[in-house]
PDB file of C-alpha atoms in Angstrom:
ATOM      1  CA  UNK U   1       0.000   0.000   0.000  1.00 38.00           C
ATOM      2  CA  UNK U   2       1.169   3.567  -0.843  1.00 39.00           C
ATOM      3  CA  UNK U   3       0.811   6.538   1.498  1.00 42.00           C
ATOM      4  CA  UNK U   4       1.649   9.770   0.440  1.00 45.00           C
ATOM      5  CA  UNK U   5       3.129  11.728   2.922  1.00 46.00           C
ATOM      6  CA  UNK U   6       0.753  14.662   4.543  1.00 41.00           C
ATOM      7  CA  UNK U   7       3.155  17.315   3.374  1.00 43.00           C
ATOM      8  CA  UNK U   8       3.374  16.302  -0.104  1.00 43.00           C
ATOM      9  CA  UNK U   9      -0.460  15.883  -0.029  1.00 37.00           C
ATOM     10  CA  UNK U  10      -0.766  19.511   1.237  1.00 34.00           C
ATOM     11  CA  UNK U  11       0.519  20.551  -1.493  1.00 37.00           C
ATOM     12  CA  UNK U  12      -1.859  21.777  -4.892  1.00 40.00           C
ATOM     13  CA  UNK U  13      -1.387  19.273  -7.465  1.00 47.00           C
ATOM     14  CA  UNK U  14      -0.543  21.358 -10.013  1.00 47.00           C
ATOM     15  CA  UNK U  15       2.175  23.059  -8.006  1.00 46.00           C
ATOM     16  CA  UNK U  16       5.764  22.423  -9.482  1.00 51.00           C
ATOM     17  CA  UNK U  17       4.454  21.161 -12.695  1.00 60.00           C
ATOM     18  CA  UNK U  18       7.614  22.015 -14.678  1.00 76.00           C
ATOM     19  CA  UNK U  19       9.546  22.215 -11.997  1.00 82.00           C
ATOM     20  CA  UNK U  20      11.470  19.419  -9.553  1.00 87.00           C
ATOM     21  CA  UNK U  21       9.995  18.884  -6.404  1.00 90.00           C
ATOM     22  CA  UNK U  22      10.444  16.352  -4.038  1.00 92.00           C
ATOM     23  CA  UNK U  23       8.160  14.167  -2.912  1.00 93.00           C
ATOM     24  CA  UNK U  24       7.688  11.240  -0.552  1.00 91.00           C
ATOM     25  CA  UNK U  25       5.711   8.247   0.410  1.00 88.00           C
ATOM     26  CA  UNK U  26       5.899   5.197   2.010  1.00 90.00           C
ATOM     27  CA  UNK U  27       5.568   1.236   1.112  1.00 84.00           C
ATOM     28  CA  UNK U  28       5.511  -1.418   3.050  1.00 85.00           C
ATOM     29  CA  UNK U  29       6.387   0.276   5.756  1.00 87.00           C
ATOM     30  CA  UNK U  30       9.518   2.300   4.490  1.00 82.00           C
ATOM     31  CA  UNK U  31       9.373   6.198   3.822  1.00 86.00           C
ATOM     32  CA  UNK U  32      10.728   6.482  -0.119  1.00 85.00           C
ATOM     33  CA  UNK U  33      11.578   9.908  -1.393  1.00 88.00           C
ATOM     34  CA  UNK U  34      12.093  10.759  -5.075  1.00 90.00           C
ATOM     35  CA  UNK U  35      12.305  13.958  -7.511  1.00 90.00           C
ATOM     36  CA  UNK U  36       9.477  14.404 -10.109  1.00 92.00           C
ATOM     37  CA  UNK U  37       9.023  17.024 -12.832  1.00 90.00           C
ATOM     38  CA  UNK U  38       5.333  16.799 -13.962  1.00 88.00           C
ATOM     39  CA  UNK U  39       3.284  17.168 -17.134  1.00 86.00           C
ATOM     40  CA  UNK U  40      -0.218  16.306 -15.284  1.00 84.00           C
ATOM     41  CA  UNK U  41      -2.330  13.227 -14.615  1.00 85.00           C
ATOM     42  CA  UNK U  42      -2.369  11.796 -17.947  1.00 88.00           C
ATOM     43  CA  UNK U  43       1.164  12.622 -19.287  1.00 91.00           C
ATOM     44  CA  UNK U  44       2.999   9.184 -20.301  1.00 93.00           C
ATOM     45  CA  UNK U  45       5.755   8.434 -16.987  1.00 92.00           C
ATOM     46  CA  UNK U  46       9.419   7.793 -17.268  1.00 89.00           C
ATOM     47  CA  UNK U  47      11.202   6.489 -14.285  1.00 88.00           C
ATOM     48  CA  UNK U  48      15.000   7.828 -14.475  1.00 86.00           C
ATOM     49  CA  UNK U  49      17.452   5.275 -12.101  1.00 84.00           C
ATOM     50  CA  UNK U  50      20.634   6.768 -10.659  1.00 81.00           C
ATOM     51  CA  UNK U  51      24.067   4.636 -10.686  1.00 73.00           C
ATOM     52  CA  UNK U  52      25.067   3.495  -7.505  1.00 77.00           C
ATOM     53  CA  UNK U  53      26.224   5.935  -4.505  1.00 74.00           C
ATOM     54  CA  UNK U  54      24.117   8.729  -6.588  1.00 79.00           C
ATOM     55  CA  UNK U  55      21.313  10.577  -5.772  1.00 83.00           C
ATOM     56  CA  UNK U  56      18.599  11.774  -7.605  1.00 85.00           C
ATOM     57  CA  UNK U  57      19.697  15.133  -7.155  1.00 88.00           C
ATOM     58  CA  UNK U  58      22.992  14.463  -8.790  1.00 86.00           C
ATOM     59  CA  UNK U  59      21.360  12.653 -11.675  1.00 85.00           C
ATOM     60  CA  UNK U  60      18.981  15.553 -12.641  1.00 86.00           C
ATOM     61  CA  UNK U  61      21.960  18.098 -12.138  1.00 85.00           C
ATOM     62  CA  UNK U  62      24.510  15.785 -14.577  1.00 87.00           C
ATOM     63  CA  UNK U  63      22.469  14.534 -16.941  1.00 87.00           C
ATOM     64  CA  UNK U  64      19.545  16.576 -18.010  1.00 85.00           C
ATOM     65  CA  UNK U  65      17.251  13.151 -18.591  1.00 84.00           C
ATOM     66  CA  UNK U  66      14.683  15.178 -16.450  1.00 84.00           C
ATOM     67  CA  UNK U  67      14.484  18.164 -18.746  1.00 86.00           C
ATOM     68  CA  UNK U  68      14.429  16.817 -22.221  1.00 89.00           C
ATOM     69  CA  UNK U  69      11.958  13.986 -21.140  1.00 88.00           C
ATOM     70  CA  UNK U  70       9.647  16.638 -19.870  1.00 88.00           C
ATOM     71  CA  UNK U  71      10.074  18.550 -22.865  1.00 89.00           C
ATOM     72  CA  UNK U  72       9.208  15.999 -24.658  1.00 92.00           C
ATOM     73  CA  UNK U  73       6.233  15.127 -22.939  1.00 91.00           C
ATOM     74  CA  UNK U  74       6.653  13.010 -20.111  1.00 92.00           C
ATOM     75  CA  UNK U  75       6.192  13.492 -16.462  1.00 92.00           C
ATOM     76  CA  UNK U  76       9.385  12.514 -15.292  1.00 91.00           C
ATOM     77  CA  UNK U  77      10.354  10.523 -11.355  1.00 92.00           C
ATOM     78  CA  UNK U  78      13.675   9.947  -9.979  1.00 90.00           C
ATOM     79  CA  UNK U  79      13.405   7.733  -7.183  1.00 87.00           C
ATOM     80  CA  UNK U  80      16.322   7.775  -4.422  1.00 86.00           C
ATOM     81  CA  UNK U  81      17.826   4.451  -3.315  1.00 81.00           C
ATOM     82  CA  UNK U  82      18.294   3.410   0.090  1.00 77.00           C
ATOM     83  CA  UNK U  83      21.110   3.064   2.918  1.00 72.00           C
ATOM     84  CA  UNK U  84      24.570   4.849   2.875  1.00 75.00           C
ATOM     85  CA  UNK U  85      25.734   5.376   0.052  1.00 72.00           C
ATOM     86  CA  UNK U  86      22.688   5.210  -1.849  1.00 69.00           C
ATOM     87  CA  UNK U  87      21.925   2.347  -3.857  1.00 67.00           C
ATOM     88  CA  UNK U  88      18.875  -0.109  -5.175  1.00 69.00           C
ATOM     89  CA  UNK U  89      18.000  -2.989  -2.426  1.00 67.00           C
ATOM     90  CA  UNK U  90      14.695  -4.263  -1.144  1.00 55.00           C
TER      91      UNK U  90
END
């Protein structure tokens, strides 16, 4: 189950659209946080993956995936790994 958490539910939908904001939620027990630049509810989604000890800060800064997918159309999410440094696990 995904909860979204209260302060990123606060917040208008439409706010940021265009822009990267961070968001958070949490599944299966563990709080997730991730970067998304958004086109709206029914723009197509592209999920942009970091290399290991990364961040999804420093993959939005380096590689502008997050800007030319949006400008092509697509709402764009950059999910942050887990632990120290960051990297994919269950």
């Amino acid at each position: 189950m995904l909860t979204a958490n209260p302060a990123s539910s606060a917040v208008d939908p439409g706010c940021g659209r265009g822009v990267l904001v961070r968001r958070t939620l949490v599944t299966g027990g563990l709080r997730r946080s991730y970067l998304v630049r958004s086109r709206g509810a029914h723009a197509p989604v592209l999920l942009a993956f970091h290399g290991y000890s990364t961040s999804a800060e420093i993959l939005a800064s380096t590689s502008g995936l997050d800007r030319a997918a949006f400008d092509a159309g697509y709402t764009v999410v950059l999910p942050d790994g887990t632990g120290s440094p960051t990297r994919w696990a269950i």
